[in-house]
mmCIF file of C-alpha atoms in Angstrom:
data_model
loop_
_atom_site.group_PDB
_atom_site.id
_atom_site.type_symbol
_atom_site.label_atom_id
_atom_site.label_comp_id
_atom_site.label_asym_id
_atom_site.label_seq_id
_atom_site.Cartn_x
_atom_site.Cartn_y
_atom_site.Cartn_z
ATOM 1 C CA MET A 411 23.396 4.423 12.369
ATOM 2 C CA PHE A 412 22.008 0.960 11.606
ATOM 3 C CA ALA A 413 20.025 0.737 8.363
ATOM 4 C CA VAL A 414 18.704 -1.610 5.680
ATOM 5 C CA TYR A 415 19.503 -0.162 2.273
ATOM 6 C CA ALA A 416 19.858 -0.736 -1.452
ATOM 7 C CA ALA A 417 23.526 -0.481 -2.340
ATOM 8 C CA GLU A 418 22.874 -0.133 -6.072
ATOM 9 C CA PRO A 419 20.128 -0.912 -8.599
ATOM 10 C CA ASN A 420 19.884 -4.556 -9.663
ATOM 11 C CA ALA A 421 17.028 -5.283 -12.041
ATOM 12 C CA ASP A 422 17.666 -9.022 -12.376
ATOM 13 C CA ALA A 423 18.641 -10.003 -8.822
ATOM 14 C CA PRO A 424 17.235 -7.313 -6.504
ATOM 15 C CA LEU A 425 18.136 -9.054 -3.250
ATOM 16 C CA ASP A 426 21.810 -9.011 -4.230
ATOM 17 C CA SER A 427 21.624 -5.237 -3.694
ATOM 18 C CA LEU A 428 19.992 -5.526 -0.255
ATOM 19 C CA THR A 429 22.466 -4.519 2.459
ATOM 20 C CA VAL A 430 22.227 -4.528 6.255
ATOM 21 C CA GLY A 431 24.791 -2.255 7.858
ATOM 22 C CA GLU A 432 25.741 1.256 8.866
ATOM 23 C CA ARG A 433 24.820 4.526 7.154
ATOM 24 C CA PRO A 434 25.586 8.137 8.132
ATOM 25 C CA ALA A 435 23.191 9.677 10.642
ATOM 26 C CA PRO A 436 20.871 12.127 8.831
ATOM 27 C CA GLU A 437 20.971 15.901 9.033
ATOM 28 C CA VAL A 438 17.709 17.687 9.907
ATOM 29 C CA PRO A 439 16.870 20.621 7.580
ATOM 30 C CA ASP A 440 14.728 23.529 8.763
ATOM 31 C CA GLY A 441 11.077 22.534 8.845
ATOM 32 C CA TRP A 442 11.903 18.820 9.068
ATOM 33 C CA VAL A 443 11.971 16.515 12.105
ATOM 34 C CA ALA A 444 13.987 13.477 13.130
ATOM 35 C CA VAL A 445 11.820 10.469 13.982
ATOM 36 C CA THR A 446 13.182 7.542 15.978
ATOM 37 C CA VAL A 447 11.740 4.536 14.166
ATOM 38 C CA THR A 448 9.807 2.016 16.273
ATOM 39 C CA ALA A 449 8.379 -0.061 13.385
ATOM 40 C CA ALA A 450 8.374 0.060 9.581
ATOM 41 C CA SER A 451 6.577 -2.065 7.004
ATOM 42 C CA LEU A 452 7.679 -3.603 3.726
ATOM 43 C CA ASN A 453 5.999 -2.710 0.431
ATOM 44 C CA MET A 454 6.393 -3.775 -3.196
ATOM 45 C CA HIS A 455 7.785 -0.284 -3.723
ATOM 46 C CA ASP A 456 10.907 -1.445 -1.849
ATOM 47 C CA ILE A 457 11.373 -4.310 -4.317
ATOM 48 C CA TRP A 458 11.059 -1.827 -7.190
ATOM 49 C CA THR A 459 13.662 0.407 -5.529
ATOM 50 C CA LEU A 460 16.094 -2.510 -5.350
ATOM 51 C CA ARG A 461 15.471 -3.062 -9.067
ATOM 52 C CA GLY A 462 16.159 0.607 -9.774
ATOM 53 C CA VAL A 463 12.608 1.502 -10.830
ATOM 54 C CA GLY A 464 11.458 5.059 -10.050
ATOM 55 C CA ILE A 465 14.834 6.127 -8.683
ATOM 56 C CA LYS A 466 17.869 7.653 -10.376
ATOM 57 C CA PRO A 467 21.165 5.717 -10.188
ATOM 58 C CA ASP A 468 22.905 8.615 -8.438
ATOM 59 C CA GLN A 469 20.395 8.322 -5.537
ATOM 60 C CA PHE A 470 22.042 5.091 -4.323
ATOM 61 C CA PRO A 471 22.824 3.967 -1.669
ATOM 62 C CA MET A 472 19.196 4.420 -0.582
ATOM 63 C CA ILE A 473 17.786 3.406 2.775
ATOM 64 C CA LEU A 474 14.625 1.430 2.076
ATOM 65 C CA GLY A 475 11.188 1.695 3.691
ATOM 66 C CA CYS A 476 8.415 4.045 2.575
ATOM 67 C CA ASP A 477 6.343 4.024 5.742
ATOM 68 C CA GLY A 478 6.568 3.510 9.447
ATOM 69 C CA ALA A 479 5.890 4.743 12.951
ATOM 70 C CA GLY A 480 8.118 6.289 15.563
ATOM 71 C CA THR A 481 8.643 8.993 18.150
ATOM 72 C CA LEU A 482 9.614 12.662 17.930
ATOM 73 C CA PRO A 483 12.378 14.066 20.135
ATOM 74 C CA ASP A 484 9.719 15.193 22.655
ATOM 75 C CA GLY A 485 8.324 11.650 22.876
ATOM 76 C CA THR A 486 5.216 12.195 20.729
ATOM 77 C CA GLU A 487 4.247 8.989 18.907
ATOM 78 C CA VAL A 488 3.664 9.509 15.187
ATOM 79 C CA VAL A 489 2.745 7.743 11.961
ATOM 80 C CA LEU A 490 4.691 8.773 8.874
ATOM 81 C CA HIS A 491 3.018 10.157 5.760
ATOM 82 C CA SER A 492 5.195 8.944 2.895
ATOM 83 C CA VAL A 493 4.258 11.495 0.208
ATOM 84 C CA ILE A 494 6.772 14.348 0.219
ATOM 85 C CA GLY A 495 5.277 17.278 -1.695
ATOM 86 C CA ASP A 496 6.605 20.580 -2.962
ATOM 87 C CA PRO A 497 6.134 23.161 -0.157
ATOM 88 C CA ALA A 498 4.755 25.569 -2.776
ATOM 89 C CA TRP A 499 2.040 23.130 -3.909
ATOM 90 C CA ASP A 500 -1.490 23.962 -2.778
ATOM 91 C CA GLY A 501 -3.993 21.092 -2.916
ATOM 92 C CA ASP A 502 -4.012 17.312 -3.151
ATOM 93 C CA GLU A 503 -0.355 16.385 -2.783
ATOM 94 C CA THR A 504 -0.825 13.147 -4.750
ATOM 95 C CA LEU A 505 -1.387 15.342 -7.838
ATOM 96 C CA ASP A 506 1.710 17.476 -7.260
ATOM 97 C CA PRO A 507 3.986 16.845 -10.280
ATOM 98 C CA LYS A 508 7.020 17.371 -8.024
ATOM 99 C CA ARG A 509 5.858 14.960 -5.317
ATOM 100 C CA THR A 510 8.054 12.068 -4.313
ATOM 101 C CA LEU A 511 7.890 9.164 -1.878
ATOM 102 C CA LEU A 512 10.354 8.249 0.803
ATOM 103 C CA THR A 513 13.074 6.088 -0.850
ATOM 104 C CA GLU A 514 12.748 7.859 -4.221
ATOM 105 C CA LYS A 515 14.666 11.004 -3.293
ATOM 106 C CA HIS A 516 14.784 10.990 0.514
ATOM 107 C CA GLN A 517 16.163 8.202 2.685
ATOM 108 C CA GLY A 518 13.615 5.717 4.052
ATOM 109 C CA THR A 519 12.398 4.235 7.310
ATOM 110 C CA PHE A 520 14.398 0.977 7.617
ATOM 111 C CA ALA A 521 16.834 2.663 9.978
ATOM 112 C CA GLU A 522 17.244 3.897 13.523
ATOM 113 C CA THR A 523 16.196 7.408 12.464
ATOM 114 C CA VAL A 524 14.327 8.900 9.512
ATOM 115 C CA VAL A 525 13.981 12.608 8.690
ATOM 116 C CA VAL A 526 10.703 13.935 7.230
ATOM 117 C CA PRO A 527 8.943 17.297 6.845
ATOM 118 C CA ALA A 528 7.236 18.183 10.137
ATOM 119 C CA ARG A 529 3.750 17.963 8.558
ATOM 120 C CA ASN A 530 4.484 14.356 7.502
ATOM 121 C CA ALA A 531 4.615 13.206 11.131
ATOM 122 C CA VAL A 532 0.960 12.522 11.979
ATOM 123 C CA PRO A 533 -0.032 11.836 15.625
ATOM 124 C CA LYS A 534 -0.539 8.105 16.286
ATOM 125 C CA PRO A 535 -3.805 6.994 17.918
ATOM 126 C CA ALA A 536 -3.228 5.456 21.341
ATOM 127 C CA GLY A 537 -5.188 2.349 20.364
ATOM 128 C CA LEU A 538 -2.741 1.294 17.638
ATOM 129 C CA SER A 539 0.514 -0.508 18.387
ATOM 130 C CA ALA A 540 3.676 0.671 16.649
ATOM 131 C CA ALA A 541 3.553 -2.335 14.295
ATOM 132 C CA GLN A 542 -0.082 -1.664 13.395
ATOM 133 C CA ALA A 543 0.592 2.036 12.872
ATOM 134 C CA ALA A 544 3.566 1.229 10.629
ATOM 135 C CA VAL A 545 1.319 -0.350 7.974
ATOM 136 C CA MET A 546 -1.004 2.654 7.663
ATOM 137 C CA GLY A 547 1.030 5.073 5.538
ATOM 138 C CA THR A 548 1.258 3.134 2.270
ATOM 139 C CA ALA A 549 -0.902 0.005 1.858
ATOM 140 C CA TRP A 550 -3.739 1.091 4.126
ATOM 141 C CA LEU A 551 -3.735 4.676 2.911
ATOM 142 C CA THR A 552 -3.825 3.417 -0.682
ATOM 143 C CA ALA A 553 -6.789 1.181 0.166
ATOM 144 C CA TYR A 554 -8.597 3.975 2.022
ATOM 145 C CA ARG A 555 -8.324 6.383 -0.917
ATOM 146 C CA MET A 556 -9.398 3.692 -3.407
ATOM 147 C CA LEU A 557 -12.499 2.842 -1.381
ATOM 148 C CA PHE A 558 -13.662 6.109 0.148
ATOM 149 C CA THR A 559 -12.323 8.810 -2.182
ATOM 150 C CA LYS A 560 -12.360 7.141 -5.593
ATOM 151 C CA SER A 561 -14.942 4.348 -5.829
ATOM 152 C CA GLY A 562 -18.154 6.177 -4.902
ATOM 153 C CA LEU A 563 -19.450 3.007 -3.210
ATOM 154 C CA ARG A 564 -22.213 3.243 -0.629
ATOM 155 C CA PRO A 565 -22.745 0.926 2.348
ATOM 156 C CA GLY A 566 -24.683 -2.137 1.242
ATOM 157 C CA GLN A 567 -23.158 -2.283 -2.240
ATOM 158 C CA THR A 568 -20.917 -5.123 -3.414
ATOM 159 C CA MET A 569 -17.174 -4.802 -3.935
ATOM 160 C CA LEU A 570 -14.735 -7.326 -5.394
ATOM 161 C CA VAL A 571 -11.092 -7.341 -4.303
ATOM 162 C CA GLN A 572 -8.771 -9.082 -6.755
ATOM 163 C CA GLY A 573 -6.096 -10.903 -4.766
ATOM 164 C CA ALA A 574 -6.716 -12.116 -1.263
ATOM 165 C CA SER A 575 -3.624 -11.690 0.848
ATOM 166 C CA GLY A 576 -1.508 -8.672 -0.089
ATOM 167 C CA GLY A 577 -1.260 -5.564 2.057
ATOM 168 C CA VAL A 578 -3.648 -3.384 0.035
ATOM 169 C CA SER A 579 -6.063 -6.285 -0.466
ATOM 170 C CA THR A 580 -6.320 -7.196 3.217
ATOM 171 C CA ALA A 581 -6.783 -3.513 4.069
ATOM 172 C CA LEU A 582 -9.614 -3.237 1.519
ATOM 173 C CA VAL A 583 -11.343 -6.273 3.020
ATOM 174 C CA GLN A 584 -11.198 -4.892 6.547
ATOM 175 C CA LEU A 585 -12.127 -1.328 5.574
ATOM 176 C CA GLY A 586 -14.976 -2.474 3.324
ATOM 177 C CA ARG A 587 -16.446 -4.761 5.956
ATOM 178 C CA ALA A 588 -16.224 -2.052 8.629
ATOM 179 C CA ALA A 589 -17.949 0.443 6.285
ATOM 180 C CA GLY A 590 -20.903 -1.861 5.578
ATOM 181 C CA MET A 591 -20.034 -3.087 2.083
ATOM 182 C CA ARG A 592 -20.642 -6.630 0.880
ATOM 183 C CA VAL A 593 -17.062 -7.794 0.348
ATOM 184 C CA TRP A 594 -16.107 -10.472 -2.183
ATOM 185 C CA VAL A 595 -12.514 -11.561 -2.768
ATOM 186 C CA THR A 596 -10.616 -13.722 -5.246
ATOM 187 C CA GLY A 597 -7.503 -15.688 -4.358
ATOM 188 C CA ARG A 598 -5.237 -18.278 -5.952
ATOM 189 C CA THR A 599 -5.192 -20.723 -3.029
ATOM 190 C CA GLU A 600 -7.527 -21.936 -0.296
ATOM 191 C CA GLU A 601 -5.084 -20.617 2.297
ATOM 192 C CA LYS A 602 -5.129 -17.096 0.875
ATOM 193 C CA ARG A 603 -8.922 -17.132 0.559
ATOM 194 C CA ALA A 604 -9.176 -18.300 4.165
ATOM 195 C CA VAL A 605 -7.226 -15.224 5.269
ATOM 196 C CA ALA A 606 -9.737 -12.966 3.496
ATOM 197 C CA GLU A 607 -12.671 -14.794 5.092
ATOM 198 C CA ARG A 608 -11.110 -14.499 8.537
ATOM 199 C CA LEU A 609 -10.697 -10.750 7.999
ATOM 200 C CA GLY A 610 -14.356 -10.265 7.116
ATOM 201 C CA ALA A 611 -14.935 -11.149 3.452
ATOM 202 C CA HIS A 612 -18.528 -12.289 2.920
ATOM 203 C CA ALA A 613 -17.492 -14.686 0.131
ATOM 204 C CA THR A 614 -14.296 -15.765 -1.620
ATOM 205 C CA PHE A 615 -13.719 -17.337 -5.033
ATOM 206 C CA PRO A 616 -10.822 -18.915 -6.936
ATOM 207 C CA SER A 617 -9.115 -16.445 -9.252
ATOM 208 C CA GLY A 618 -11.048 -16.059 -12.494
ATOM 209 C CA GLU A 619 -14.132 -17.990 -11.335
ATOM 210 C CA ARG A 620 -17.539 -16.817 -12.544
ATOM 211 C CA LEU A 621 -19.275 -14.845 -9.775
ATOM 212 C CA PRO A 622 -22.881 -15.421 -8.623
ATOM 213 C CA GLU A 623 -23.768 -11.904 -9.763
ATOM 214 C CA ARG A 624 -22.078 -8.764 -10.984
ATOM 215 C CA VAL A 625 -20.584 -6.261 -8.562
ATOM 216 C CA ASP A 626 -20.652 -2.484 -8.152
ATOM 217 C CA ALA A 627 -16.885 -2.003 -7.960
ATOM 218 C CA VAL A 628 -13.678 -3.960 -8.452
ATOM 219 C CA PHE A 629 -10.410 -3.090 -6.727
ATOM 220 C CA GLU A 630 -7.367 -3.948 -8.834
ATOM 221 C CA THR A 631 -3.727 -4.256 -7.826
ATOM 222 C CA VAL A 632 -2.892 -7.298 -9.983
ATOM 223 C CA GLY A 633 -3.199 -6.180 -13.603
ATOM 224 C CA ASP A 634 -2.764 -8.566 -16.551
ATOM 225 C CA ALA A 635 -3.701 -11.752 -14.708
ATOM 226 C CA THR A 636 -7.093 -10.532 -13.427
ATOM 227 C CA TRP A 637 -8.118 -7.673 -15.728
ATOM 228 C CA SER A 638 -10.470 -9.566 -18.031
ATOM 229 C CA HIS A 639 -12.216 -11.084 -14.998
ATOM 230 C CA SER A 640 -12.530 -7.628 -13.426
ATOM 231 C CA MET A 641 -14.194 -6.249 -16.567
ATOM 232 C CA ARG A 642 -16.630 -9.185 -16.777
ATOM 233 C CA ALA A 643 -17.463 -8.912 -13.071
ATOM 234 C CA LEU A 644 -18.898 -5.375 -13.235
ATOM 235 C CA LYS A 645 -22.508 -4.268 -13.403
ATOM 236 C CA PRO A 646 -23.398 -1.711 -16.084
ATOM 237 C CA GLY A 647 -22.071 1.625 -14.869
ATOM 238 C CA GLY A 648 -19.660 -0.054 -12.449
ATOM 239 C CA VAL A 649 -16.131 1.054 -11.645
ATOM 240 C CA ILE A 650 -12.677 -0.506 -11.488
ATOM 241 C CA VAL A 651 -10.267 1.315 -9.173
ATOM 242 C CA VAL A 652 -6.627 0.523 -9.976
ATOM 243 C CA SER A 653 -3.602 1.159 -7.769
ATOM 244 C CA GLY A 654 -1.150 -1.454 -9.036
ATOM 245 C CA SER A 655 -0.277 -4.005 -11.683
ATOM 246 C CA THR A 656 1.938 -6.628 -10.061
ATOM 247 C CA SER A 657 1.338 -9.225 -12.808
ATOM 248 C CA GLY A 658 1.832 -6.793 -15.702
ATOM 249 C CA PRO A 659 0.621 -3.331 -16.759
ATOM 250 C CA ASN A 660 -0.774 -3.932 -20.261
ATOM 251 C CA PRO A 661 -3.910 -6.104 -20.274
ATOM 252 C CA GLY A 662 -6.402 -6.043 -23.125
ATOM 253 C CA ALA A 663 -8.605 -2.986 -22.622
ATOM 254 C CA ASP A 664 -11.890 -4.664 -23.717
ATOM 255 C CA LEU A 665 -13.097 -1.319 -25.040
ATOM 256 C CA GLN A 666 -16.385 -2.645 -26.417
ATOM 257 C CA ARG A 667 -17.451 -3.777 -22.949
ATOM 258 C CA LEU A 668 -16.135 -0.535 -21.483
ATOM 259 C CA PHE A 669 -18.253 1.767 -23.635
ATOM 260 C CA PHE A 670 -21.302 -0.461 -24.115
ATOM 261 C CA LEU A 671 -21.777 -1.007 -20.359
ATOM 262 C CA GLN A 672 -20.565 2.524 -19.543
ATOM 263 C CA LEU A 673 -17.923 1.235 -17.170
ATOM 264 C CA ARG A 674 -15.427 3.514 -15.422
ATOM 265 C CA VAL A 675 -11.731 2.890 -14.820
ATOM 266 C CA LEU A 676 -10.046 5.101 -12.219
ATOM 267 C CA GLY A 677 -6.426 5.289 -11.175
ATOM 268 C CA SER A 678 -5.506 5.839 -7.536
ATOM 269 C CA THR A 679 -2.117 6.507 -5.959
ATOM 270 C CA MET A 680 -1.345 6.685 -2.240
ATOM 271 C CA GLY A 681 -3.324 9.390 -0.410
ATOM 272 C CA THR A 682 -3.155 12.793 1.227
ATOM 273 C CA ARG A 683 -2.073 13.714 4.736
ATOM 274 C CA GLN A 684 -5.705 14.483 5.593
ATOM 275 C CA GLU A 685 -6.797 11.079 4.275
ATOM 276 C CA LEU A 686 -4.146 9.453 6.453
ATOM 277 C CA ALA A 687 -5.428 11.329 9.509
ATOM 278 C CA ASP A 688 -9.004 10.298 8.625
ATOM 279 C CA LEU A 689 -7.904 6.683 8.118
ATOM 280 C CA LEU A 690 -6.229 6.574 11.535
ATOM 281 C CA ARG A 691 -9.390 7.930 13.141
ATOM 282 C CA PHE A 692 -11.570 5.424 11.251
ATOM 283 C CA VAL A 693 -9.401 2.480 12.286
ATOM 284 C CA GLU A 694 -9.425 3.602 15.900
ATOM 285 C CA ASN A 695 -13.188 4.255 15.942
ATOM 286 C CA THR A 696 -14.083 0.906 14.366
ATOM 287 C CA GLY A 697 -11.602 -1.162 16.343
ATOM 288 C CA ILE A 698 -10.004 -2.664 13.214
ATOM 289 C CA SER A 699 -6.835 -4.652 13.892
ATOM 290 C CA PRO A 700 -4.609 -4.504 10.787
ATOM 291 C CA GLU A 701 -3.428 -7.896 9.535
ATOM 292 C CA ILE A 702 0.308 -8.431 10.078
ATOM 293 C CA GLY A 703 1.662 -11.572 8.464
ATOM 294 C CA HIS A 704 5.302 -11.398 9.582
ATOM 295 C CA GLU A 705 7.033 -9.279 12.214
ATOM 296 C CA LEU A 706 10.827 -9.421 12.070
ATOM 297 C CA PRO A 707 13.772 -7.478 13.518
ATOM 298 C CA MET A 708 15.420 -5.275 10.908
ATOM 299 C CA ASP A 709 18.623 -7.305 10.894
ATOM 300 C CA ARG A 710 16.542 -10.181 9.430
ATOM 301 C CA ALA A 711 15.064 -7.973 6.713
ATOM 302 C CA GLU A 712 16.160 -10.321 3.928
ATOM 303 C CA GLU A 713 13.699 -12.960 5.201
ATOM 304 C CA GLY A 714 10.850 -10.492 4.770
ATOM 305 C CA PHE A 715 11.987 -9.451 1.305
ATOM 306 C CA ARG A 716 12.220 -13.091 0.215
ATOM 307 C CA ALA A 717 8.724 -13.803 1.541
ATOM 308 C CA MET A 718 7.339 -10.903 -0.491
ATOM 309 C CA LEU A 719 9.170 -11.951 -3.662
ATOM 310 C CA ASP A 720 7.917 -15.536 -3.233
ATOM 311 C CA GLY A 721 4.323 -14.396 -2.679
ATOM 312 C CA ASP A 722 4.397 -15.863 0.837
ATOM 313 C CA THR A 723 2.343 -13.081 2.406
ATOM 314 C CA ALA A 724 -0.845 -12.911 4.432
ATOM 315 C CA GLY A 725 -1.089 -9.283 5.435
ATOM 316 C CA LYS A 726 1.792 -6.906 6.002
ATOM 317 C CA ILE A 727 5.457 -7.612 6.732
ATOM 318 C CA VAL A 728 6.730 -5.367 9.526
ATOM 319 C CA PHE A 729 10.295 -4.717 10.697
ATOM 320 C CA THR A 730 11.191 -3.532 14.188
ATOM 321 C CA PRO A 731 14.544 -2.194 15.454
#
């Protein structure tokens, strides 16, 4: 079958490992289902896979793509939940020490067909297109858990999103606005800040700029480049929710500010199947239209990967068969 895959790990030149071609059709174990892929979205996780991060060398070749949408053999339209847990685990699957994501152990969604556990195929709301549904399972689910499960924010409070145009950031803007938060966003360029404003941000600021007042929560996916600003931006007792560190994972902790102002720092990774189902219902009920920056056929996948590596994104990059 047709697929977009990583032929081998390449830490220095990840796109040299990106291959568009044929792979064996998958077998379907008991309790799993074959999903015909109708759309799949690109994530930074796919870049890390090409670099060989979070995946063992003997797992290559690996079909890329950690989330997507498709149809079951009976025609049911589904959204894929990317977290593959241990069947024996009882509870929040993001805390399962044996959990894995598509593309870490199991082949991914950038293909004609992907095989997942039956419970990981979640019914797609009729109001979402395949492309919109394909962005829900990773970036949007991550944003939903950060905002609604982790932050403790209430409608009317102020949130700051560091970084204006990435997939998680644009999801946070749209979810926060729909939930009644006051949404502030930082961005490196006027163009990126304009995207955030169009999606519902109440105010945007250049990266690192002093804010008019302190905020209740900061949402971090950037890391080194924005951390000190995030710490300075918080009210006493405020919270930073972190789900990524694209500019580096080891910023100065600023421990004196942390303990003196009684700040909280919380990590957040992906989300549960139930959170995905709740997210899909929330998006449908509120009429949110997820921001898609590029939509490309899978045989032009390299264009999408290059756009992500170059930072040329405004919303999600989606591939279709």
